[in-house]
Amino acid sequence: AQTVTQSQPEMSVQEAETVTLSCTYDTSESDYYLFWYKQPPSRQMILVIRQEAYKQQNATENRFSVNFQKAAKSFSLKISDSQLGDAAMYFCAYCDQGGSEKLVFGKGTKLTVNP
Amino acid sequence: EAGVAQSPRYKIIEKRQSVAFWCNPISGHATLYWYQQILGQGPKLLIQFQNNGVVDDSQLPKDRFSAERLKGVDSTLKIQPAKLEDSAVYLCASSFGQGLAGEFEQFFGPGTRLTVL
């Protein structure tokens, strides 16, 4: 079974600075998706960024980018120019491509942004 | 575009009582998911529907949990009887499905926070 591990229960960053959240996963599949979801205190889960395993290029969405290392099964999220609104729980998630589509989540990292 | 709707937002019950949660997915989304999120953990899939058929319910405690998606649109998740360990946020999500209408993405509702006393 696939597993997702987030080794940082909590992280903090100063406003306008950069922070990196770590995620590793375990799978025997070669085709899959990886995601970072943000869950603010209101609890609505929002997709931040998505990476297809077959793409070598790292995904980027404005201030959010990933470092996808397929061989190492590592998928970290970098947030640049951190803003107060970035404060939330961040979940790394895995999904087989062509499978049942269910997401397997890590335990999450709580990000605090200090003014 | 309206998002995934869930109700109620909060529910407090005593153990051994029953409770039901409702979810209305985004219009046109064939796939609907129910996740359980216990405090301090990531969401865990309970059941997945494709239209009105069950795709995956391997982690649903079937002795007390049940779910249905009549007519392939909205869905109800029921717990009967509830236990203390059922205290969690129950999240509903929906998607078009992989390879359909663009890249795969699940959209989540606001969740229902259940407290069992």
mmCIF file with all atom_site columns, C-alpha atoms in Angstrom:
data_model
loop_
_atom_site.group_PDB
_atom_site.id
_atom_site.type_symbol
_atom_site.label_atom_id
_atom_site.label_alt_id
_atom_site.label_comp_id
_atom_site.label_asym_id
_atom_site.label_entity_id
_atom_site.label_seq_id
_atom_site.pdbx_PDB_ins_code
_atom_site.Cartn_x
_atom_site.Cartn_y
_atom_site.Cartn_z
_atom_site.occupancy
_atom_site.B_iso_or_equiv
_atom_site.pdbx_formal_charge
_atom_site.auth_seq_id
_atom_site.auth_comp_id
_atom_site.auth_asym_id
_atom_site.auth_atom_id
_atom_site.pdbx_PDB_model_num
ATOM 1   C CA . ALA A 1 1   ? 0.000   0.000  0.000   1.00 0.00 ? 1   ALA A CA 1
ATOM 2   C CA . GLN A 1 2   ? 1.107   3.508  -0.717  1.00 0.00 ? 2   GLN A CA 1
ATOM 3   C CA . THR A 1 3   ? 2.192   5.672  2.194   1.00 0.00 ? 3   THR A CA 1
ATOM 4   C CA . VAL A 1 4   ? 2.960   9.374  2.521   1.00 0.00 ? 4   VAL A CA 1
ATOM 5   C CA . THR A 1 5   ? 5.224   10.763 5.234   1.00 0.00 ? 5   THR A CA 1
ATOM 6   C CA . GLN A 1 6   ? 5.512   14.372 6.347   1.00 0.00 ? 6   GLN A CA 1
ATOM 7   C CA . SER A 1 7   ? 8.278   14.557 8.916   1.00 0.00 ? 7   SER A CA 1
ATOM 8   C CA . GLN A 1 8   ? 7.697   18.152 10.018  1.00 0.00 ? 8   GLN A CA 1
ATOM 9   C CA . PRO A 1 9   ? 4.617   18.459 12.261  1.00 0.00 ? 9   PRO A CA 1
ATOM 10  C CA . GLU A 1 10  ? 5.130   22.223 12.526  1.00 0.00 ? 10  GLU A CA 1
ATOM 11  C CA . MET A 1 11  ? 7.097   24.881 10.680  1.00 0.00 ? 11  MET A CA 1
ATOM 12  C CA . SER A 1 12  ? 7.325   28.636 11.017  1.00 0.00 ? 12  SER A CA 1
ATOM 13  C CA . VAL A 1 13  ? 8.506   31.363 8.671   1.00 0.00 ? 13  VAL A CA 1
ATOM 14  C CA . GLN A 1 14  ? 8.863   35.116 8.748   1.00 0.00 ? 14  GLN A CA 1
ATOM 15  C CA . GLU A 1 15  ? 6.619   37.075 6.448   1.00 0.00 ? 15  GLU A CA 1
ATOM 16  C CA . ALA A 1 16  ? 8.266   37.635 3.015   1.00 0.00 ? 16  ALA A CA 1
ATOM 17  C CA . GLU A 1 17  ? 10.755  34.821 3.528   1.00 0.00 ? 17  GLU A CA 1
ATOM 18  C CA . THR A 1 18  ? 10.923  31.355 1.972   1.00 0.00 ? 18  THR A CA 1
ATOM 19  C CA . VAL A 1 19  ? 10.010  28.050 3.574   1.00 0.00 ? 19  VAL A CA 1
ATOM 20  C CA . THR A 1 20  ? 10.230  24.456 2.368   1.00 0.00 ? 20  THR A CA 1
ATOM 21  C CA . LEU A 1 21  ? 7.909   21.672 3.522   1.00 0.00 ? 21  LEU A CA 1
ATOM 22  C CA . SER A 1 22  ? 9.075   18.084 3.135   1.00 0.00 ? 22  SER A CA 1
ATOM 23  C CA . CYS A 1 23  ? 7.225   15.008 1.928   1.00 0.00 ? 23  CYS A CA 1
ATOM 24  C CA . THR A 1 24  ? 8.311   11.493 1.075   1.00 0.00 ? 24  THR A CA 1
ATOM 25  C CA . TYR A 1 25  ? 6.180   8.692  -0.260  1.00 0.00 ? 25  TYR A CA 1
ATOM 26  C CA . ASP A 1 26  ? 6.377   5.015  -0.958  1.00 0.00 ? 26  ASP A CA 1
ATOM 27  C CA . THR A 1 27  ? 4.908   3.301  -4.003  1.00 0.00 ? 27  THR A CA 1
ATOM 28  C CA . SER A 1 28  ? 5.731   0.563  -6.473  1.00 0.00 ? 28  SER A CA 1
ATOM 29  C CA . GLU A 1 29  ? 3.811   2.308  -9.238  1.00 0.00 ? 29  GLU A CA 1
ATOM 30  C CA . SER A 1 30  ? 5.503   4.332  -11.985 1.00 0.00 ? 30  SER A CA 1
ATOM 31  C CA . ASP A 1 31  ? 2.547   6.505  -12.966 1.00 0.00 ? 31  ASP A CA 1
ATOM 32  C CA . TYR A 1 32  ? 0.926   8.627  -10.299 1.00 0.00 ? 32  TYR A CA 1
ATOM 33  C CA . TYR A 1 33  ? 0.036   12.134 -9.172  1.00 0.00 ? 33  TYR A CA 1
ATOM 34  C CA . LEU A 1 34  ? 1.338   14.073 -6.198  1.00 0.00 ? 34  LEU A CA 1
ATOM 35  C CA . PHE A 1 35  ? -0.426  17.005 -4.603  1.00 0.00 ? 35  PHE A CA 1
ATOM 36  C CA . TRP A 1 36  ? -0.042  19.635 -1.950  1.00 0.00 ? 36  TRP A CA 1
ATOM 37  C CA . TYR A 1 37  ? -3.297  20.696 -0.314  1.00 0.00 ? 37  TYR A CA 1
ATOM 38  C CA . LYS A 1 38  ? -3.776  23.649 2.030   1.00 0.00 ? 38  LYS A CA 1
ATOM 39  C CA . GLN A 1 39  ? -6.300  23.525 4.857   1.00 0.00 ? 39  GLN A CA 1
ATOM 40  C CA . PRO A 1 40  ? -6.851  26.888 6.603   1.00 0.00 ? 40  PRO A CA 1
ATOM 41  C CA . PRO A 1 41  ? -8.554  26.995 10.012  1.00 0.00 ? 41  PRO A CA 1
ATOM 42  C CA . SER A 1 42  ? -11.970 27.109 8.261   1.00 0.00 ? 42  SER A CA 1
ATOM 43  C CA . ARG A 1 43  ? -11.119 23.529 7.159   1.00 0.00 ? 43  ARG A CA 1
ATOM 44  C CA . GLN A 1 44  ? -11.893 23.901 3.442   1.00 0.00 ? 44  GLN A CA 1
ATOM 45  C CA . MET A 1 45  ? -9.188  21.861 1.709   1.00 0.00 ? 45  MET A CA 1
ATOM 46  C CA . ILE A 1 46  ? -7.743  23.712 -1.298  1.00 0.00 ? 46  ILE A CA 1
ATOM 47  C CA . LEU A 1 47  ? -5.398  22.359 -3.958  1.00 0.00 ? 47  LEU A CA 1
ATOM 48  C CA . VAL A 1 48  ? -2.101  24.286 -4.002  1.00 0.00 ? 48  VAL A CA 1
ATOM 49  C CA . ILE A 1 49  ? -0.121  22.444 -6.644  1.00 0.00 ? 49  ILE A CA 1
ATOM 50  C CA . ARG A 1 50  ? -0.088  19.168 -8.571  1.00 0.00 ? 50  ARG A CA 1
ATOM 51  C CA . GLN A 1 51  ? 2.721   17.111 -10.146 1.00 0.00 ? 51  GLN A CA 1
ATOM 52  C CA . GLU A 1 52  ? 2.376   14.262 -12.601 1.00 0.00 ? 52  GLU A CA 1
ATOM 53  C CA . ALA A 1 53  ? 5.083   11.645 -12.085 1.00 0.00 ? 53  ALA A CA 1
ATOM 54  C CA . TYR A 1 54  ? 5.841   11.346 -15.791 1.00 0.00 ? 54  TYR A CA 1
ATOM 55  C CA . LYS A 1 55  ? 6.735   15.036 -16.026 1.00 0.00 ? 55  LYS A CA 1
ATOM 56  C CA . GLN A 1 56  ? 10.379  15.793 -15.267 1.00 0.00 ? 56  GLN A CA 1
ATOM 57  C CA . GLN A 1 57  ? 9.759   19.512 -14.974 1.00 0.00 ? 57  GLN A CA 1
ATOM 58  C CA . ASN A 1 58  ? 8.864   20.681 -11.483 1.00 0.00 ? 58  ASN A CA 1
ATOM 59  C CA . ALA A 1 59  ? 5.425   22.269 -11.165 1.00 0.00 ? 59  ALA A CA 1
ATOM 60  C CA . THR A 1 60  ? 5.119   25.962 -10.305 1.00 0.00 ? 60  THR A CA 1
ATOM 61  C CA . GLU A 1 61  ? 2.088   28.032 -9.321  1.00 0.00 ? 61  GLU A CA 1
ATOM 62  C CA . ASN A 1 62  ? 2.955   31.668 -8.617  1.00 0.00 ? 62  ASN A CA 1
ATOM 63  C CA . ARG A 1 63  ? 4.806   31.683 -5.254  1.00 0.00 ? 63  ARG A CA 1
ATOM 64  C CA . PHE A 1 64  ? 4.510   27.907 -4.844  1.00 0.00 ? 64  PHE A CA 1
ATOM 65  C CA . SER A 1 65  ? 6.890   25.428 -6.429  1.00 0.00 ? 65  SER A CA 1
ATOM 66  C CA . VAL A 1 66  ? 7.848   21.821 -5.869  1.00 0.00 ? 66  VAL A CA 1
ATOM 67  C CA . ASN A 1 67  ? 11.069  19.848 -5.944  1.00 0.00 ? 67  ASN A CA 1
ATOM 68  C CA . PHE A 1 68  ? 10.076  16.429 -7.283  1.00 0.00 ? 68  PHE A CA 1
ATOM 69  C CA . GLN A 1 69  ? 12.740  13.756 -6.997  1.00 0.00 ? 69  GLN A CA 1
ATOM 70  C CA . LYS A 1 70  ? 11.166  10.582 -8.404  1.00 0.00 ? 70  LYS A CA 1
ATOM 71  C CA . ALA A 1 71  ? 14.064  8.235  -7.683  1.00 0.00 ? 71  ALA A CA 1
ATOM 72  C CA . ALA A 1 72  ? 14.253  9.431  -4.087  1.00 0.00 ? 72  ALA A CA 1
ATOM 73  C CA . LYS A 1 73  ? 10.437  9.470  -3.790  1.00 0.00 ? 73  LYS A CA 1
ATOM 74  C CA . SER A 1 74  ? 10.594  12.987 -2.456  1.00 0.00 ? 74  SER A CA 1
ATOM 75  C CA . PHE A 1 75  ? 8.171   15.836 -3.114  1.00 0.00 ? 75  PHE A CA 1
ATOM 76  C CA . SER A 1 76  ? 8.864   19.079 -1.246  1.00 0.00 ? 76  SER A CA 1
ATOM 77  C CA . LEU A 1 77  ? 6.896   22.332 -1.419  1.00 0.00 ? 77  LEU A CA 1
ATOM 78  C CA . LYS A 1 78  ? 8.639   25.704 -1.492  1.00 0.00 ? 78  LYS A CA 1
ATOM 79  C CA . ILE A 1 79  ? 6.672   28.815 -0.597  1.00 0.00 ? 79  ILE A CA 1
ATOM 80  C CA . SER A 1 80  ? 8.391   32.036 -1.606  1.00 0.00 ? 80  SER A CA 1
ATOM 81  C CA . ASP A 1 81  ? 7.626   35.511 -0.267  1.00 0.00 ? 81  ASP A CA 1
ATOM 82  C CA . SER A 1 82  ? 5.471   34.022 2.491   1.00 0.00 ? 82  SER A CA 1
ATOM 83  C CA . GLN A 1 83  ? 2.292   35.883 3.354   1.00 0.00 ? 83  GLN A CA 1
ATOM 84  C CA . LEU A 1 84  ? 0.135   35.848 6.484   1.00 0.00 ? 84  LEU A CA 1
ATOM 85  C CA . GLY A 1 85  ? -2.586  34.135 4.470   1.00 0.00 ? 85  GLY A CA 1
ATOM 86  C CA . ASP A 1 86  ? -0.293  31.176 3.857   1.00 0.00 ? 86  ASP A CA 1
ATOM 87  C CA . ALA A 1 87  ? -0.709  30.092 7.475   1.00 0.00 ? 87  ALA A CA 1
ATOM 88  C CA . ALA A 1 88  ? -2.514  26.742 7.427   1.00 0.00 ? 88  ALA A CA 1
ATOM 89  C CA . MET A 1 89  ? -2.111  22.979 7.581   1.00 0.00 ? 89  MET A CA 1
ATOM 90  C CA . TYR A 1 90  ? -0.407  21.638 4.483   1.00 0.00 ? 90  TYR A CA 1
ATOM 91  C CA . PHE A 1 91  ? -1.018  18.082 3.380   1.00 0.00 ? 91  PHE A CA 1
ATOM 92  C CA . CYS A 1 92  ? 0.994   16.105 0.882   1.00 0.00 ? 92  CYS A CA 1
ATOM 93  C CA . ALA A 1 93  ? -1.103  13.543 -1.009  1.00 0.00 ? 93  ALA A CA 1
ATOM 94  C CA . TYR A 1 94  ? -0.570  10.717 -3.487  1.00 0.00 ? 94  TYR A CA 1
ATOM 95  C CA . CYS A 1 95  ? -2.895  9.214  -6.093  1.00 0.00 ? 95  CYS A CA 1
ATOM 96  C CA . ASP A 1 96  ? -2.354  6.334  -8.526  1.00 0.00 ? 96  ASP A CA 1
ATOM 97  C CA . GLN A 1 97  ? -2.835  7.297  -12.150 1.00 0.00 ? 97  GLN A CA 1
ATOM 98  C CA . GLY A 1 98  ? -5.457  5.076  -13.684 1.00 0.00 ? 98  GLY A CA 1
ATOM 99  C CA . GLY A 1 99  ? -6.340  3.498  -10.367 1.00 0.00 ? 99  GLY A CA 1
ATOM 100 C CA . SER A 1 100 ? -9.221  4.135  -7.992  1.00 0.00 ? 100 SER A CA 1
ATOM 101 C CA . GLU A 1 101 ? -8.387  7.846  -7.743  1.00 0.00 ? 101 GLU A CA 1
ATOM 102 C CA . LYS A 1 102 ? -8.348  7.847  -3.951  1.00 0.00 ? 102 LYS A CA 1
ATOM 103 C CA . LEU A 1 103 ? -5.959  10.260 -2.291  1.00 0.00 ? 103 LEU A CA 1
ATOM 104 C CA . VAL A 1 104 ? -3.525  8.976  0.328   1.00 0.00 ? 104 VAL A CA 1
ATOM 105 C CA . PHE A 1 105 ? -2.579  11.818 2.660   1.00 0.00 ? 105 PHE A CA 1
ATOM 106 C CA . GLY A 1 106 ? 0.316   12.497 4.980   1.00 0.00 ? 106 GLY A CA 1
ATOM 107 C CA . LYS A 1 107 ? -0.299  13.703 8.525   1.00 0.00 ? 107 LYS A CA 1
ATOM 108 C CA . GLY A 1 108 ? 0.237   17.321 7.607   1.00 0.00 ? 108 GLY A CA 1
ATOM 109 C CA . THR A 1 109 ? 2.536   20.202 8.518   1.00 0.00 ? 109 THR A CA 1
ATOM 110 C CA . LYS A 1 110 ? 1.212   23.201 10.403  1.00 0.00 ? 110 LYS A CA 1
ATOM 111 C CA . LEU A 1 111 ? 2.721   26.368 8.941   1.00 0.00 ? 111 LEU A CA 1
ATOM 112 C CA . THR A 1 112 ? 2.842   29.540 11.012  1.00 0.00 ? 112 THR A CA 1
ATOM 113 C CA . VAL A 1 113 ? 3.729   32.834 9.349   1.00 0.00 ? 113 VAL A CA 1
ATOM 114 C CA . ASN A 1 114 ? 5.157   35.446 11.700  1.00 0.00 ? 114 ASN A CA 1
ATOM 115 C CA . PRO A 1 115 ? 4.682   39.140 10.894  1.00 0.00 ? 115 PRO A CA 1
ATOM 116 C CA . GLU B 2 1   ? -19.412 27.746 -9.989  1.00 0.00 ? 1   GLU B CA 1
ATOM 117 C CA . ALA B 2 2   ? -20.856 26.403 -6.741  1.00 0.00 ? 2   ALA B CA 1
ATOM 118 C CA . GLY B 2 3   ? -18.527 24.252 -4.664  1.00 0.00 ? 3   GLY B CA 1
ATOM 119 C CA . VAL B 2 4   ? -19.131 21.035 -2.751  1.00 0.00 ? 4   VAL B CA 1
ATOM 120 C CA . ALA B 2 5   ? -21.862 21.577 -0.168  1.00 0.00 ? 5   ALA B CA 1
ATOM 121 C CA . GLN B 2 6   ? -22.062 19.737 3.143   1.00 0.00 ? 6   GLN B CA 1
ATOM 122 C CA . SER B 2 7   ? -24.446 19.853 6.076   1.00 0.00 ? 7   SER B CA 1
ATOM 123 C CA . PRO B 2 8   ? -24.563 20.146 8.956   1.00 0.00 ? 8   PRO B CA 1
ATOM 124 C CA . ARG B 2 9   ? -21.285 21.937 9.698   1.00 0.00 ? 9   ARG B CA 1
ATOM 125 C CA . TYR B 2 10  ? -21.222 20.798 13.312  1.00 0.00 ? 10  TYR B CA 1
ATOM 126 C CA . LYS B 2 11  ? -22.895 17.969 15.204  1.00 0.00 ? 11  LYS B CA 1
ATOM 127 C CA . ILE B 2 12  ? -22.667 16.864 18.825  1.00 0.00 ? 12  ILE B CA 1
ATOM 128 C CA . ILE B 2 13  ? -24.191 13.544 19.843  1.00 0.00 ? 13  ILE B CA 1
ATOM 129 C CA . GLU B 2 14  ? -23.877 11.011 22.613  1.00 0.00 ? 14  GLU B CA 1
ATOM 130 C CA . LYS B 2 15  ? -22.333 7.609  22.054  1.00 0.00 ? 15  LYS B CA 1
ATOM 131 C CA . ARG B 2 16  ? -24.694 4.953  20.713  1.00 0.00 ? 16  ARG B CA 1
ATOM 132 C CA . GLN B 2 17  ? -26.822 7.603  18.983  1.00 0.00 ? 17  GLN B CA 1
ATOM 133 C CA . SER B 2 18  ? -27.087 7.788  15.215  1.00 0.00 ? 18  SER B CA 1
ATOM 134 C CA . VAL B 2 19  ? -26.125 10.659 12.915  1.00 0.00 ? 19  VAL B CA 1
ATOM 135 C CA . ALA B 2 20  ? -26.293 11.448 9.204   1.00 0.00 ? 20  ALA B CA 1
ATOM 136 C CA . PHE B 2 21  ? -24.268 13.792 7.021   1.00 0.00 ? 21  PHE B CA 1
ATOM 137 C CA . TRP B 2 22  ? -25.245 15.122 3.619   1.00 0.00 ? 22  TRP B CA 1
ATOM 138 C CA . CYS B 2 23  ? -23.106 16.105 0.642   1.00 0.00 ? 23  CYS B CA 1
ATOM 139 C CA . ASN B 2 24  ? -23.954 17.704 -2.685  1.00 0.00 ? 24  ASN B CA 1
ATOM 140 C CA . PRO B 2 25  ? -21.027 17.551 -5.151  1.00 0.00 ? 25  PRO B CA 1
ATOM 141 C CA . ILE B 2 26  ? -20.120 19.994 -7.883  1.00 0.00 ? 26  ILE B CA 1
ATOM 142 C CA . SER B 2 27  ? -22.505 19.703 -10.805 1.00 0.00 ? 27  SER B CA 1
ATOM 143 C CA . GLY B 2 28  ? -21.274 17.244 -13.413 1.00 0.00 ? 28  GLY B CA 1
ATOM 144 C CA . HIS B 2 29  ? -18.817 15.467 -11.116 1.00 0.00 ? 29  HIS B CA 1
ATOM 145 C CA . ALA B 2 30  ? -19.320 11.730 -11.427 1.00 0.00 ? 30  ALA B CA 1
ATOM 146 C CA . THR B 2 31  ? -17.031 10.724 -8.589  1.00 0.00 ? 31  THR B CA 1
ATOM 147 C CA . LEU B 2 32  ? -17.796 11.428 -4.927  1.00 0.00 ? 32  LEU B CA 1
ATOM 148 C CA . TYR B 2 33  ? -15.616 10.650 -1.917  1.00 0.00 ? 33  TYR B CA 1
ATOM 149 C CA . TRP B 2 34  ? -16.149 10.602 1.850   1.00 0.00 ? 34  TRP B CA 1
ATOM 150 C CA . TYR B 2 35  ? -13.051 11.084 4.012   1.00 0.00 ? 35  TYR B CA 1
ATOM 151 C CA . GLN B 2 36  ? -12.641 10.906 7.787   1.00 0.00 ? 36  GLN B CA 1
ATOM 152 C CA . GLN B 2 37  ? -10.141 13.327 9.317   1.00 0.00 ? 37  GLN B CA 1
ATOM 153 C CA . ILE B 2 38  ? -9.281  12.639 12.950  1.00 0.00 ? 38  ILE B CA 1
ATOM 154 C CA . LEU B 2 39  ? -7.645  15.519 14.820  1.00 0.00 ? 39  LEU B CA 1
ATOM 155 C CA . GLY B 2 40  ? -3.936  15.704 14.078  1.00 0.00 ? 40  GLY B CA 1
ATOM 156 C CA . GLN B 2 41  ? -4.101  13.366 11.082  1.00 0.00 ? 41  GLN B CA 1
ATOM 157 C CA . GLY B 2 42  ? -4.601  13.578 7.359   1.00 0.00 ? 42  GLY B CA 1
ATOM 158 C CA . PRO B 2 43  ? -7.909  12.596 5.791   1.00 0.00 ? 43  PRO B CA 1
ATOM 159 C CA . LYS B 2 44  ? -8.570  8.897  5.255   1.00 0.00 ? 44  LYS B CA 1
ATOM 160 C CA . LEU B 2 45  ? -10.886 7.650  2.516   1.00 0.00 ? 45  LEU B CA 1
ATOM 161 C CA . LEU B 2 46  ? -13.999 5.920  3.795   1.00 0.00 ? 46  LEU B CA 1
ATOM 162 C CA . ILE B 2 47  ? -15.899 5.352  0.555   1.00 0.00 ? 47  ILE B CA 1
ATOM 163 C CA . GLN B 2 48  ? -15.771 6.351  -3.094  1.00 0.00 ? 48  GLN B CA 1
ATOM 164 C CA . PHE B 2 49  ? -18.700 6.431  -5.521  1.00 0.00 ? 49  PHE B CA 1
ATOM 165 C CA . GLN B 2 50  ? -18.600 6.542  -9.309  1.00 0.00 ? 50  GLN B CA 1
ATOM 166 C CA . ASN B 2 51  ? -22.054 7.820  -10.246 1.00 0.00 ? 51  ASN B CA 1
ATOM 167 C CA . ASN B 2 52  ? -24.267 5.727  -7.910  1.00 0.00 ? 52  ASN B CA 1
ATOM 168 C CA . GLY B 2 53  ? -21.965 2.700  -7.700  1.00 0.00 ? 53  GLY B CA 1
ATOM 169 C CA . VAL B 2 54  ? -19.392 2.007  -4.977  1.00 0.00 ? 54  VAL B CA 1
ATOM 170 C CA . VAL B 2 55  ? -15.784 1.917  -6.238  1.00 0.00 ? 55  VAL B CA 1
ATOM 171 C CA . ASP B 2 56  ? -13.928 1.542  -2.939  1.00 0.00 ? 56  ASP B CA 1
ATOM 172 C CA . ASP B 2 57  ? -15.293 1.022  0.571   1.00 0.00 ? 57  ASP B CA 1
ATOM 173 C CA . SER B 2 58  ? -12.419 -1.039 1.933   1.00 0.00 ? 58  SER B CA 1
ATOM 174 C CA . GLN B 2 59  ? -11.850 1.275  4.906   1.00 0.00 ? 59  GLN B CA 1
ATOM 175 C CA . LEU B 2 60  ? -15.498 1.842  5.798   1.00 0.00 ? 60  LEU B CA 1
ATOM 176 C CA . PRO B 2 61  ? -16.457 0.245  9.160   1.00 0.00 ? 61  PRO B CA 1
ATOM 177 C CA . LYS B 2 62  ? -19.489 -1.463 7.705   1.00 0.00 ? 62  LYS B CA 1
ATOM 178 C CA . ASP B 2 63  ? -20.853 -2.636 11.055  1.00 0.00 ? 63  ASP B CA 1
ATOM 179 C CA . ARG B 2 64  ? -21.727 0.966  11.920  1.00 0.00 ? 64  ARG B CA 1
ATOM 180 C CA . PHE B 2 65  ? -21.152 3.161  8.865   1.00 0.00 ? 65  PHE B CA 1
ATOM 181 C CA . SER B 2 66  ? -23.270 3.228  5.731   1.00 0.00 ? 66  SER B CA 1
ATOM 182 C CA . ALA B 2 67  ? -23.405 5.520  2.725   1.00 0.00 ? 67  ALA B CA 1
ATOM 183 C CA . GLU B 2 68  ? -25.557 5.900  -0.319  1.00 0.00 ? 68  GLU B CA 1
ATOM 184 C CA . ARG B 2 69  ? -25.633 8.004  -3.443  1.00 0.00 ? 69  ARG B CA 1
ATOM 185 C CA . LEU B 2 70  ? -29.050 7.569  -4.914  1.00 0.00 ? 70  LEU B CA 1
ATOM 186 C CA . LYS B 2 71  ? -29.484 8.967  -8.457  1.00 0.00 ? 71  LYS B CA 1
ATOM 187 C CA . GLY B 2 72  ? -25.733 9.555  -8.677  1.00 0.00 ? 72  GLY B CA 1
ATOM 188 C CA . VAL B 2 73  ? -25.816 13.112 -7.355  1.00 0.00 ? 73  VAL B CA 1
ATOM 189 C CA . ASP B 2 74  ? -25.941 13.897 -3.638  1.00 0.00 ? 74  ASP B CA 1
ATOM 190 C CA . SER B 2 75  ? -24.875 11.470 -0.941  1.00 0.00 ? 75  SER B CA 1
ATOM 191 C CA . THR B 2 76  ? -25.580 10.621 2.681   1.00 0.00 ? 76  THR B CA 1
ATOM 192 C CA . LEU B 2 77  ? -23.152 9.094  5.184   1.00 0.00 ? 77  LEU B CA 1
ATOM 193 C CA . LYS B 2 78  ? -24.657 7.545  8.314   1.00 0.00 ? 78  LYS B CA 1
ATOM 194 C CA . ILE B 2 79  ? -23.178 6.309  11.565  1.00 0.00 ? 79  ILE B CA 1
ATOM 195 C CA . GLN B 2 80  ? -25.262 4.022  13.763  1.00 0.00 ? 80  GLN B CA 1
ATOM 196 C CA . PRO B 2 81  ? -24.439 3.588  16.602  1.00 0.00 ? 81  PRO B CA 1
ATOM 197 C CA . ALA B 2 82  ? -21.701 6.182  17.113  1.00 0.00 ? 82  ALA B CA 1
ATOM 198 C CA . LYS B 2 83  ? -18.613 5.524  19.223  1.00 0.00 ? 83  LYS B CA 1
ATOM 199 C CA . LEU B 2 84  ? -16.291 7.980  20.940  1.00 0.00 ? 84  LEU B CA 1
ATOM 200 C CA . GLU B 2 85  ? -13.573 7.263  18.369  1.00 0.00 ? 85  GLU B CA 1
ATOM 201 C CA . ASP B 2 86  ? -15.861 8.475  15.563  1.00 0.00 ? 86  ASP B CA 1
ATOM 202 C CA . SER B 2 87  ? -15.230 12.072 16.670  1.00 0.00 ? 87  SER B CA 1
ATOM 203 C CA . ALA B 2 88  ? -13.665 13.631 13.573  1.00 0.00 ? 88  ALA B CA 1
ATOM 204 C CA . VAL B 2 89  ? -14.270 15.921 10.642  1.00 0.00 ? 89  VAL B CA 1
ATOM 205 C CA . TYR B 2 90  ? -16.064 14.203 7.776   1.00 0.00 ? 90  TYR B CA 1
ATOM 206 C CA . LEU B 2 91  ? -15.043 15.625 4.432   1.00 0.00 ? 91  LEU B CA 1
ATOM 207 C CA . CYS B 2 92  ? -16.843 15.156 1.155   1.00 0.00 ? 92  CYS B CA 1
ATOM 208 C CA . ALA B 2 93  ? -15.029 15.657 -2.139  1.00 0.00 ? 93  ALA B CA 1
ATOM 209 C CA . SER B 2 94  ? -15.913 15.304 -5.807  1.00 0.00 ? 94  SER B CA 1
ATOM 210 C CA . SER B 2 95  ? -14.128 15.096 -9.143  1.00 0.00 ? 95  SER B CA 1
ATOM 211 C CA . PHE B 2 96  ? -14.733 14.628 -12.840 1.00 0.00 ? 96  PHE B CA 1
ATOM 212 C CA . GLY B 2 97  ? -12.350 11.688 -12.800 1.00 0.00 ? 97  GLY B CA 1
ATOM 213 C CA . GLN B 2 98  ? -8.852  11.173 -14.182 1.00 0.00 ? 98  GLN B CA 1
ATOM 214 C CA . GLY B 2 99  ? -8.346  12.152 -17.776 1.00 0.00 ? 99  GLY B CA 1
ATOM 215 C CA . LEU B 2 100 ? -11.750 13.768 -18.013 1.00 0.00 ? 100 LEU B CA 1
ATOM 216 C CA . ALA B 2 101 ? -12.410 17.473 -18.438 1.00 0.00 ? 101 ALA B CA 1
ATOM 217 C CA . GLY B 2 102 ? -8.836  18.481 -17.748 1.00 0.00 ? 102 GLY B CA 1
ATOM 218 C CA . GLU B 2 103 ? -6.289  17.308 -15.216 1.00 0.00 ? 103 GLU B CA 1
ATOM 219 C CA . PHE B 2 104 ? -7.351  15.279 -12.229 1.00 0.00 ? 104 PHE B CA 1
ATOM 220 C CA . GLU B 2 105 ? -8.385  17.246 -9.147  1.00 0.00 ? 105 GLU B CA 1
ATOM 221 C CA . GLN B 2 106 ? -10.593 16.575 -6.154  1.00 0.00 ? 106 GLN B CA 1
ATOM 222 C CA . PHE B 2 107 ? -12.626 19.473 -4.779  1.00 0.00 ? 107 PHE B CA 1
ATOM 223 C CA . PHE B 2 108 ? -13.448 19.392 -1.089  1.00 0.00 ? 108 PHE B CA 1
ATOM 224 C CA . GLY B 2 109 ? -16.419 20.626 0.892   1.00 0.00 ? 109 GLY B CA 1
ATOM 225 C CA . PRO B 2 110 ? -16.114 22.497 4.217   1.00 0.00 ? 110 PRO B CA 1
ATOM 226 C CA . GLY B 2 111 ? -16.625 19.320 6.249   1.00 0.00 ? 111 GLY B CA 1
ATOM 227 C CA . THR B 2 112 ? -18.835 18.299 9.158   1.00 0.00 ? 112 THR B CA 1
ATOM 228 C CA . ARG B 2 113 ? -17.235 18.305 12.585  1.00 0.00 ? 113 ARG B CA 1
ATOM 229 C CA . LEU B 2 114 ? -18.672 15.466 14.676  1.00 0.00 ? 114 LEU B CA 1
ATOM 230 C CA . THR B 2 115 ? -18.209 15.289 18.429  1.00 0.00 ? 115 THR B CA 1
ATOM 231 C CA . VAL B 2 116 ? -19.303 12.106 20.189  1.00 0.00 ? 116 VAL B CA 1
ATOM 232 C CA . LEU B 2 117 ? -19.693 12.444 23.981  1.00 0.00 ? 117 LEU B CA 1
#
